[in-house]
XYZ file of C-alpha atoms in Angstrom:
695
model
C -3.532 7.233 34.547
C -5.598 10.195 33.351
C -3.866 13.375 32.244
C -3.142 15.624 35.314
C -2.384 18.908 33.490
C -4.258 20.151 30.402
C -2.238 20.917 27.245
C -2.934 24.685 27.373
C -1.286 24.657 30.967
C 1.805 22.814 29.724
C 5.075 24.474 28.780
C 8.050 22.628 27.195
C 10.918 24.979 27.539
C 14.742 24.996 27.325
C 17.257 27.111 29.204
C 20.094 28.127 26.881
C 23.046 30.559 26.892
C 26.839 31.098 26.655
C 28.973 29.244 29.230
C 29.029 30.732 32.685
C 25.851 32.958 32.080
C 24.044 31.181 34.874
C 21.740 28.665 33.137
C 22.073 25.855 35.599
C 21.925 28.265 38.609
C 18.705 29.683 37.109
C 17.270 26.182 36.641
C 18.227 25.294 40.189
C 16.215 28.407 41.500
C 13.269 27.537 39.379
C 13.206 23.973 40.840
C 13.478 25.432 44.335
C 10.666 27.964 44.040
C 8.395 25.525 42.322
C 8.919 23.077 45.237
C 10.638 20.437 43.007
C 13.701 20.514 45.348
C 13.975 21.754 48.976
C 17.577 22.773 48.992
C 19.331 24.895 46.305
C 22.518 23.302 45.032
C 25.358 25.550 43.810
C 27.319 24.944 40.606
C 30.524 26.028 42.098
C 30.130 23.634 44.945
C 29.435 20.713 42.624
C 25.954 20.252 44.067
C 23.605 21.466 41.335
C 20.812 19.017 40.802
C 20.787 19.188 36.986
C 24.576 18.662 36.703
C 24.521 15.135 37.858
C 27.528 13.655 35.955
C 30.801 13.417 37.898
C 32.560 15.295 35.154
C 29.901 18.185 35.463
C 30.300 18.455 39.137
C 34.157 18.503 38.920
C 34.397 21.038 36.155
C 31.424 23.305 37.182
C 29.996 23.156 33.690
C 27.008 21.449 32.073
C 27.956 18.724 29.570
C 24.745 16.892 28.817
C 21.165 18.362 28.625
C 19.069 17.195 31.611
C 15.283 17.140 31.775
C 12.928 17.723 34.558
C 9.363 18.740 35.394
C 8.103 21.423 37.723
C 4.693 22.942 38.558
C 4.045 26.672 38.980
C 0.750 28.105 40.235
C -0.311 31.228 38.302
C -3.755 32.816 38.017
C -5.122 30.140 40.426
C -4.098 27.323 37.921
C -1.251 24.852 38.192
C 0.979 24.994 35.121
C 3.270 22.099 34.196
C 6.775 23.202 33.024
C 8.880 20.631 31.318
C 12.556 21.972 31.443
C 15.605 21.011 29.622
C 18.828 22.594 30.882
C 21.409 22.702 28.106
C 25.170 23.062 27.943
C 26.827 26.419 27.190
C 30.190 25.123 25.993
C 30.610 25.097 22.183
C 31.942 21.447 22.230
C 28.403 20.329 23.369
C 26.268 22.541 21.063
C 24.674 19.348 19.671
C 22.918 18.995 23.113
C 21.307 22.460 22.441
C 20.471 21.532 18.872
C 18.552 18.400 19.652
C 16.712 19.890 22.664
C 15.601 22.886 20.628
C 14.273 20.526 17.974
C 11.639 19.228 20.312
C 10.807 22.272 22.568
C 8.070 24.763 22.192
C 9.866 27.760 23.828
C 13.183 28.798 25.271
C 14.610 31.071 27.943
C 17.820 32.740 26.658
C 19.972 33.628 29.651
C 22.481 36.556 29.237
C 25.134 37.695 31.623
C 24.496 41.376 32.601
C 28.098 42.131 32.147
C 29.162 40.016 29.174
C 25.886 40.414 27.259
C 25.671 38.518 23.904
C 28.764 36.320 23.740
C 29.868 33.816 20.997
C 27.859 30.884 22.109
C 24.855 33.139 22.898
C 24.835 33.827 19.078
C 25.094 30.130 18.246
C 22.284 28.975 20.340
C 20.098 31.847 19.369
C 20.471 31.069 15.610
C 19.756 27.433 16.407
C 16.486 28.538 18.035
C 15.705 30.645 14.966
C 16.295 27.685 12.660
C 13.611 25.874 14.472
C 11.328 28.864 14.942
C 11.387 28.513 18.703
C 9.800 31.449 20.498
C 12.100 32.914 23.152
C 12.123 35.272 26.249
C 15.422 36.776 27.500
C 16.620 36.738 31.084
C 19.392 39.142 31.845
C 21.141 37.403 34.838
C 23.827 38.538 37.248
C 22.457 42.007 37.689
C 24.368 42.032 41.014
C 27.860 41.796 39.603
C 30.287 44.567 38.854
C 29.781 45.962 35.355
C 26.080 44.832 35.083
C 24.280 46.906 32.498
C 20.724 45.791 31.592
C 20.138 48.272 28.827
C 23.424 47.510 27.135
C 22.413 43.845 27.004
C 19.229 44.815 25.127
C 21.236 46.835 22.608
C 23.634 43.917 22.073
C 20.639 41.721 21.394
C 19.451 44.073 18.791
C 22.803 44.633 17.142
C 24.369 41.188 17.322
C 21.391 38.915 17.152
C 19.165 40.999 14.886
C 16.389 40.497 17.518
C 13.491 42.662 18.628
C 14.037 42.713 22.334
C 11.323 44.416 24.397
C 11.798 45.115 28.115
C 8.919 44.002 30.217
C 10.970 44.658 33.398
C 13.498 47.189 34.595
C 16.076 46.566 37.326
C 16.026 48.771 40.458
C 19.652 49.497 40.971
C 22.627 47.442 39.641
C 25.728 45.734 40.893
C 25.805 45.863 44.708
C 22.766 48.132 44.744
C 20.468 45.770 42.794
C 17.492 45.245 45.011
C 14.342 44.743 42.946
C 12.518 44.703 39.652
C 9.948 46.972 38.104
C 7.062 45.138 36.308
C 6.280 47.237 33.258
C 3.071 45.296 32.522
C 1.517 45.853 35.991
C 3.481 49.124 36.675
C 4.537 48.040 40.102
C 7.877 47.209 41.847
C 8.929 43.955 43.363
C 11.567 44.653 46.043
C 13.672 42.009 47.815
C 14.442 42.312 51.499
C 16.404 39.138 52.039
C 19.013 36.938 50.236
C 16.735 33.903 50.026
C 14.137 35.460 47.820
C 11.358 34.816 50.331
C 10.744 38.302 51.769
C 9.388 40.047 48.625
C 7.243 43.164 48.872
C 5.139 44.744 46.140
C 5.643 48.438 46.141
C 5.156 51.548 44.141
C 7.643 52.303 41.498
C 10.492 54.496 42.955
C 9.882 58.174 42.065
C 13.337 58.431 40.545
C 12.488 55.684 38.088
C 8.977 56.597 37.264
C 9.812 58.456 34.018
C 11.954 55.621 32.805
C 9.236 53.104 33.605
C 6.630 54.997 31.677
C 9.011 55.508 28.775
C 9.851 51.804 28.474
C 6.166 50.791 29.010
C 5.260 53.072 26.056
C 7.979 51.265 24.015
C 6.559 47.982 25.086
C 3.083 48.820 23.971
C 4.222 50.176 20.659
C 6.151 47.018 20.064
C 3.091 44.763 20.360
C 0.405 47.062 19.195
C 0.071 45.343 15.812
C -1.214 42.306 17.630
C -4.625 43.936 18.606
C -6.627 46.773 17.102
C -8.261 47.315 20.483
C -4.791 47.869 22.080
C -3.773 50.260 19.332
C -6.958 52.288 19.768
C -6.679 52.510 23.506
C -3.024 53.461 23.271
C -3.608 56.247 20.632
C -6.503 57.565 22.746
C -4.310 57.695 25.805
C -6.699 55.437 27.736
C -5.822 52.819 30.404
C -4.893 49.394 28.913
C -6.187 46.435 30.675
C -3.518 44.111 32.019
C -5.051 40.957 30.374
C -5.077 42.634 26.966
C -1.425 43.719 27.125
C -0.409 40.200 28.392
C -2.284 38.533 25.586
C -0.539 40.886 22.959
C 2.912 40.311 24.329
C 2.225 36.538 24.299
C 1.003 36.680 20.663
C 4.096 38.715 19.531
C 6.350 36.252 21.336
C 4.813 33.086 19.859
C 4.961 34.644 16.323
C 8.615 35.518 16.988
C 7.994 39.198 16.385
C 9.286 40.294 19.841
C 11.408 38.899 22.659
C 10.289 39.884 26.141
C 13.328 40.718 28.353
C 13.352 40.067 32.069
C 16.154 40.668 34.693
C 17.364 39.343 37.937
C 20.212 37.667 39.804
C 19.570 33.933 40.158
C 22.452 33.397 42.557
C 21.029 36.091 44.811
C 17.540 34.642 44.463
C 16.157 37.798 42.840
C 13.770 37.887 39.851
C 13.283 34.100 39.396
C 9.645 34.103 40.496
C 8.917 36.814 37.915
C 10.779 34.844 35.280
C 8.428 31.864 36.069
C 5.401 34.151 35.687
C 6.805 35.190 32.251
C 7.368 31.693 31.156
C 3.785 30.868 31.914
C 2.310 34.081 30.543
C 4.323 34.455 27.320
C 5.759 31.137 26.144
C 3.546 28.859 24.059
C 1.797 25.713 25.089
C 1.773 22.628 22.639
C -1.575 23.954 21.403
C -0.090 27.322 20.333
C 2.528 25.725 18.101
C 1.571 25.231 14.428
C 1.065 21.505 13.536
C 4.237 19.626 12.760
C 4.515 18.709 9.073
C 5.513 15.122 8.377
C 5.906 13.023 5.230
C 3.300 10.302 4.899
C 3.903 6.672 3.969
C 5.782 6.416 0.702
C 6.653 10.017 0.791
C 3.660 10.948 -1.423
C 1.843 13.386 0.790
C 2.325 15.766 3.809
C 0.680 14.886 7.067
C -0.070 17.469 9.829
C 0.657 16.196 13.345
C -1.426 18.127 15.846
C -1.223 18.057 19.688
C -4.214 15.893 20.325
C -4.477 12.932 22.762
C -7.101 11.276 20.562
C -5.012 11.471 17.432
C -2.713 8.545 16.279
C 0.531 8.311 18.160
C 3.537 10.241 16.751
C 6.912 11.104 18.635
C 10.374 12.040 17.846
C 13.443 10.575 19.582
C 15.981 13.360 20.395
C 18.339 11.680 22.693
C 19.766 8.323 23.681
C 21.281 7.803 27.182
C 22.899 4.595 28.610
C 21.726 4.341 32.252
C 23.557 1.974 34.586
C 20.316 0.891 36.343
C 17.643 0.618 33.558
C 19.816 0.281 30.513
C 19.180 2.195 27.244
C 16.871 5.210 27.574
C 15.305 6.924 24.543
C 14.195 10.469 25.290
C 11.200 11.279 23.122
C 8.857 14.178 22.623
C 5.243 13.027 21.986
C 3.574 15.265 19.399
C 0.173 13.484 19.203
C -1.728 10.593 20.691
C -1.137 8.551 23.878
C 1.282 5.865 24.668
C 0.783 3.118 27.225
C 3.445 0.841 28.794
C 3.870 -2.446 26.805
C 2.471 -0.848 23.508
C 4.315 -1.592 20.288
C 5.475 1.470 18.341
C 6.565 1.687 14.720
C 9.987 3.250 13.930
C 9.189 4.662 10.488
C 12.803 5.754 9.919
C 13.979 2.093 10.003
C 10.641 0.398 9.221
C 10.837 -1.657 12.334
C 8.487 -2.399 15.136
C 9.647 -1.746 18.727
C 7.979 -2.421 22.124
C 8.036 0.073 25.068
C 8.606 -1.760 28.271
C 8.771 1.209 30.640
C 7.868 4.880 30.513
C 9.887 7.250 32.766
C 9.488 10.915 33.706
C 13.115 12.184 34.393
C 14.330 14.608 37.000
C 17.999 14.887 36.045
C 19.220 11.326 36.638
C 16.370 10.200 38.957
C 13.327 8.428 37.372
C 9.593 8.150 38.099
C 7.777 5.370 36.288
C 4.412 6.320 34.698
C 1.810 3.931 32.914
C 0.806 6.382 30.193
C 2.216 9.381 28.389
C 0.278 11.997 26.358
C 0.711 14.551 23.583
C 3.002 17.342 24.705
C 4.985 15.098 27.088
C 8.726 14.634 27.168
C 9.509 11.048 28.380
C 12.245 8.435 28.466
C 11.280 5.097 26.935
C 12.835 1.744 27.883
C 12.929 -1.126 25.507
C 13.688 0.586 22.202
C 16.663 -1.362 20.850
C 16.951 0.027 17.331
C 15.844 3.577 17.562
C 18.491 6.374 17.663
C 18.548 10.225 17.820
C 16.424 11.900 15.119
C 14.084 8.936 14.351
C 10.380 9.100 14.184
C 7.981 6.722 16.218
C 4.405 6.414 15.198
C 1.525 4.006 15.151
C 1.720 1.525 12.417
C -1.691 2.449 11.166
C -0.586 5.995 10.356
C 3.027 5.788 9.242
C 4.793 9.216 8.946
C 8.295 10.605 8.970
C 9.173 13.847 10.740
C 12.157 16.002 9.760
C 15.309 14.610 11.350
C 18.313 16.625 12.617
C 21.574 17.548 10.954
C 24.704 17.320 13.009
C 28.130 18.779 12.292
C 31.118 16.502 11.444
C 33.848 16.071 14.039
C 36.845 18.249 13.646
C 39.362 16.648 16.013
C 40.371 13.089 16.535
C 42.686 10.909 18.698
C 43.781 7.216 18.644
C 42.628 5.054 21.499
C 43.422 1.441 22.497
C 42.811 -0.913 25.328
C 45.607 -1.549 27.794
C 44.941 -5.284 27.545
C 43.793 -7.538 24.741
C 40.989 -8.826 26.844
C 39.581 -5.292 27.274
C 39.455 -4.515 23.552
C 35.949 -5.952 23.009
C 34.581 -4.051 26.044
C 36.165 -0.833 24.766
C 34.562 -1.277 21.364
C 31.134 -1.951 22.963
C 31.491 1.111 25.185
C 32.384 3.290 22.217
C 29.348 1.972 20.365
C 27.137 2.968 23.212
C 28.684 6.434 23.423
C 28.263 6.853 19.668
C 24.470 6.110 20.090
C 24.271 8.850 22.747
C 26.142 11.573 20.928
C 25.686 12.071 17.193
C 28.804 14.329 16.945
C 31.034 11.604 18.349
C 32.366 9.129 15.840
C 34.606 6.000 16.154
C 36.245 3.943 13.364
C 39.168 1.896 12.472
C 42.011 3.517 10.582
C 42.646 1.253 7.516
C 46.264 2.339 7.207
C 47.363 1.919 10.848
C 44.696 -0.361 12.238
C 44.161 1.990 15.196
C 40.854 2.702 16.672
C 40.078 6.412 16.154
C 37.679 8.505 18.163
C 36.557 11.936 16.715
C 34.662 14.813 18.212
C 34.051 18.533 18.330
C 36.945 19.713 20.420
C 39.592 18.819 23.089
C 37.101 19.110 25.968
C 34.617 16.924 24.136
C 37.101 14.030 23.698
C 38.495 14.587 27.172
C 35.003 13.926 28.578
C 34.541 10.848 26.366
C 37.772 9.346 27.579
C 36.918 10.190 31.189
C 33.602 8.476 30.914
C 35.170 5.379 29.263
C 37.434 5.048 32.294
C 35.042 5.915 35.040
C 31.563 5.003 33.822
C 32.366 2.027 31.545
C 35.379 0.772 33.559
C 37.643 0.620 30.432
C 41.417 0.590 30.908
C 42.611 2.513 27.872
C 45.256 4.842 26.632
C 45.056 7.623 24.078
C 47.330 9.401 21.623
C 47.702 13.127 20.931
C 44.804 14.959 19.242
C 44.989 15.241 15.413
C 43.107 17.275 12.946
C 40.393 15.753 10.716
C 41.531 17.002 7.335
C 39.514 16.707 4.125
C 40.413 16.494 0.422
C 38.834 17.876 -2.780
C 39.602 18.185 -6.414
C 41.666 21.013 -7.800
C 40.369 21.252 -11.399
C 37.757 19.599 -13.529
C 38.880 16.146 -14.610
C 37.443 13.126 -16.549
C 37.779 9.706 -15.052
C 37.208 6.360 -16.781
C 36.715 3.164 -14.962
C 36.774 -0.262 -16.665
C 36.053 -3.419 -14.523
C 36.990 -6.689 -16.318
C 37.589 -9.388 -13.774
C 36.339 -12.723 -12.384
C 34.013 -12.698 -9.369
C 32.749 -15.981 -7.886
C 33.935 -17.846 -10.922
C 32.110 -15.613 -13.387
C 33.348 -12.902 -15.733
C 31.903 -9.523 -14.872
C 32.173 -6.245 -16.803
C 31.380 -2.673 -16.455
C 32.635 0.514 -17.966
C 31.701 4.123 -17.110
C 33.069 7.720 -17.801
C 32.553 10.416 -15.104
C 33.142 14.153 -15.202
C 34.314 15.591 -11.942
C 34.441 19.362 -11.029
C 35.205 21.286 -7.878
C 32.254 22.625 -5.865
C 31.689 25.552 -3.693
C 32.888 25.388 -0.027
C 30.324 23.558 2.028
C 28.417 22.266 -1.083
C 29.146 18.592 -0.242
C 28.973 15.950 -2.942
C 26.606 16.296 -5.927
C 25.917 13.251 -8.169
C 24.214 13.234 -11.481
C 23.485 10.602 -14.121
C 23.450 11.965 -17.704
C 23.318 8.547 -19.462
C 20.002 7.517 -20.884
C 18.416 4.286 -19.445
C 18.343 2.977 -23.060
C 22.219 2.935 -22.917
C 22.700 2.151 -19.202
C 19.961 0.546 -16.961
C 19.153 2.703 -13.942
C 20.418 0.056 -11.460
C 23.810 0.057 -13.124
C 23.981 3.891 -13.080
C 23.078 3.858 -9.374
C 25.760 1.326 -8.625
C 28.395 3.483 -10.429
C 27.420 6.579 -8.403
C 27.424 4.417 -5.173
C 31.022 3.431 -6.119
C 32.027 7.088 -6.437
C 30.496 7.802 -2.947
C 32.308 4.901 -1.377
C 35.613 5.707 -2.919
C 35.275 9.460 -1.673
C 35.599 8.282 1.877
C 39.288 7.870 1.374
C 41.099 10.269 -0.907
C 44.365 9.647 -2.888
C 46.358 12.317 -1.179
C 46.338 11.475 2.502
C 43.439 8.967 2.849
C 41.000 11.670 4.045
C 37.330 12.003 3.065
C 36.722 13.975 -0.102
C 34.147 16.835 -0.094
C 32.861 19.678 -2.186
C 32.789 18.219 -5.680
C 30.320 17.154 -8.361
C 30.360 14.007 -10.345
C 28.316 13.461 -13.568
C 28.066 10.029 -15.244
C 28.460 10.980 -18.982
C 29.193 7.684 -20.784
C 28.893 3.912 -20.148
C 29.126 0.588 -21.850
C 27.101 -2.532 -21.191
C 27.866 -6.239 -21.937
C 24.645 -8.010 -21.856
C 26.044 -11.276 -20.715
C 28.717 -10.025 -18.168
C 27.453 -6.637 -16.850
C 26.388 -6.701 -13.183
C 25.911 -3.984 -10.570
C 29.096 -4.844 -8.718
C 31.173 -4.198 -11.816
C 29.708 -0.716 -12.275
C 30.311 0.002 -8.518
C 34.037 -0.952 -8.997
C 34.108 1.069 -12.299
C 32.753 4.157 -10.573
C 35.397 3.826 -7.914
C 38.134 3.423 -10.470
C 36.943 6.559 -12.349
C 37.092 8.503 -9.046
C 40.671 7.363 -8.398
C 41.788 8.415 -11.840
C 40.247 11.949 -11.663
C 41.443 12.447 -8.079
C 45.056 11.676 -8.753
C 47.436 13.119 -6.134
C 48.467 15.930 -8.493
C 44.804 16.946 -8.865
C 43.932 16.846 -5.218
C 43.814 19.520 -2.618
C 44.269 19.123 1.157
C 41.624 21.041 3.215
C 41.845 21.855 6.904
C 39.197 23.016 9.369
C 39.157 26.703 10.276
C 37.577 27.686 13.552
C 35.732 30.860 14.405
C 37.232 31.974 17.742
C 35.748 34.287 20.213
C 38.377 35.525 22.741
C 37.719 37.975 25.614
C 40.727 39.602 27.235
C 41.576 42.504 29.557
C 42.353 45.710 27.559
C 45.976 45.674 28.716
C 46.545 42.253 27.141
C 45.005 43.115 23.851
C 48.188 43.638 21.788
C 49.794 40.411 23.127
C 46.808 38.312 22.262
C 46.334 39.757 18.800
C 50.010 38.968 18.123
C 49.568 35.397 19.360
C 46.662 34.878 16.965
C 48.807 36.027 14.070
C 51.688 33.816 15.210
C 49.245 30.830 15.013
C 48.426 31.731 11.362
C 45.093 33.157 12.422
C 43.287 36.239 11.118
C 41.697 38.780 13.436
C 38.288 39.753 12.037
C 37.382 42.480 14.494
C 37.259 43.484 18.084
C 34.439 44.803 20.301
C 34.732 46.746 23.583
C 33.083 44.858 26.432
C 32.248 45.976 29.893
C 34.701 45.949 32.767
C 37.754 47.002 30.785
C 37.660 43.982 28.460
C 37.722 43.513 24.704
C 36.139 40.769 22.594
C 38.289 39.546 19.720
C 36.705 37.646 16.833
C 39.221 35.595 14.761
C 39.512 32.804 12.259
C 42.276 30.262 13.032
C 43.264 26.850 11.612
C 42.574 24.095 14.194
C 45.992 22.647 13.840
C 47.417 25.721 15.591
C 44.778 25.869 18.402
C 45.625 22.814 20.436
C 46.475 23.914 23.909
C 45.720 27.581 23.077
C 43.521 27.963 26.268
C 46.563 27.364 28.520
C 48.666 29.918 26.533
C 45.804 32.473 26.809
C 45.379 31.946 30.580
C 49.130 32.350 31.060
C 49.172 35.644 29.039
C 46.231 37.046 30.818
C 46.876 35.662 34.423
C 43.770 33.629 34.059
C 41.414 36.517 33.214
C 40.952 35.642 29.468
C 38.305 33.403 28.124
C 38.136 31.541 24.855
C 35.651 29.503 22.781
C 35.773 28.303 19.247
C 33.585 26.429 16.786
C 33.980 24.916 13.328
C 33.348 27.473 10.507
C 34.603 26.053 7.156
C 37.282 24.078 5.432
C 40.103 25.925 3.674
C 43.063 24.842 1.516
C 46.226 23.973 3.440
C 49.128 26.290 2.383
C 51.358 24.410 -0.205
C 54.466 24.592 1.984
C 52.731 22.661 4.720
C 51.068 19.717 2.709
C 54.112 17.542 2.629
C 54.832 18.150 6.229
C 51.248 17.211 7.255
C 51.187 14.136 5.002
C 54.694 13.166 6.181
C 53.324 12.999 9.770
C 50.685 10.630 8.571
C 52.914 8.280 6.755
């Protein structure tokens, strides 16, 4: 099947924001106005197209990113817009991370009242890390406390962005009735609630001065993109619309400016103009610099360009278990074409896989296609080995694209099957969920024999357990949540490991001396070999360092993983007849155990960055409650509507159930989100208590 939409008319975008800013409602309106759906579903009614999971419909939140494709006619051309609607809750931030990794542009949705909130900052910085061009959409201009210009100032102050208004709202709150287009200097006024009776009018006289002021600011912000624009502006001459649009587009793609639109998705106002902005200002795959990949053997850098005729290259960014077609691998194709039945090469694993089906997704519905092209986002069926972050390519041009880093889980619970017969089914279901979600881990506790599941927060694990019961039909019970502690070394120490034993009827020998030292918080594990190959063969040194790594997964203090330390192999001894790799692996482990003796180990706990928004009258009570939970208030910021935002750092062990406490103190008007920030040493008076709970 030939390509139906050219690359220059293709947009791969994500919708991202803080929870409850209106991402899914905005996506729903986009699908309606592009003709993709014929009835708008509402999130609060559990009828949104993109929130297809039962858990999403019940809770009224997005849990998993959903992909779809829509078409928008603009300038007498049909543009294809591939959309990924991402979650806003911090527990599911990995869904945003892996979506942004493969998208060309993004729409950041902000609430006109709340402005830049905690998760807004998180997703914004994720987009910055991947260099994704963005436009901003200030939603909910119809609600009490809506303030368009305040949101722009918050973007500048809190995000360090360069927001440039390309629209101005006509009215606000209950009086919001239209949008001024600063590029075309005209007003779009809405005369019904369905967004169908739209009239192009002159800018209201009482807003003409503001419109001219903000248009001048817009031109100044993008004037560096074109000498012609600069000359016309300085001469006070009329600037052609096409020239201004091209300059805004150039500044957006280069991440020099963020065009800001406004509207009310729920009231069906401003969405069509947002679609125009997506097409006009966000990049096509051709506008994005070539992706740099590592060639076969890691010896050279390969540029992957958006070209149908180039060798095939794609990145898998998501795995989903579908009850009808089985395992789906969501992939972004960066170059080349792919036909059904073709073999692809997984360069991350060095294995060949065969694609049995290609699917275009619309939330959870599927359309089979015979062929996919550069710039497409498709789901592949038949890939058995491929997981999130792995590269697929043609075997003739093997390359490896940069993968994704995912945060470690910070909360865990024990889980078990209610029946012995169901244990195998539970383990298989957990394995499938682990493939889908890189921030979800499952393992067996060596001390207790329990099956442990670990995730990013209480809601995250609650959804996992709910899916096990409903989707995978597992009868299971769970324990209370517990904190994923870590250990590290207190002071520099030297450890010696000597392995003298019999293995498989043969004497084996290995001796090594390792110097350990504490590292900076977040530095991880740094390993180094300072012994010459003349004294210790490289394979023996490698085995000793592997032994240290393996031993660090279970510390001497409480059996927790050890982090933030350096280990240098400084001395070793070889017996030509008895030395083998296994002996040095054991010796490295023994050296670790000696240096990380209980008296030289520290217990670390996860500290969470908390963003709490409360009514002003509850501010004192809430700050006191943070202190009572051994947290530290970092600052507070006035918000619209008589509310204050509190930024705090709190130990995770004190935050279980906090949302219920907050709701009780604020009569349901407070909101709360938290995300992992760093590990910090547990107070000495609590160490024995925590370890006593474990044993």
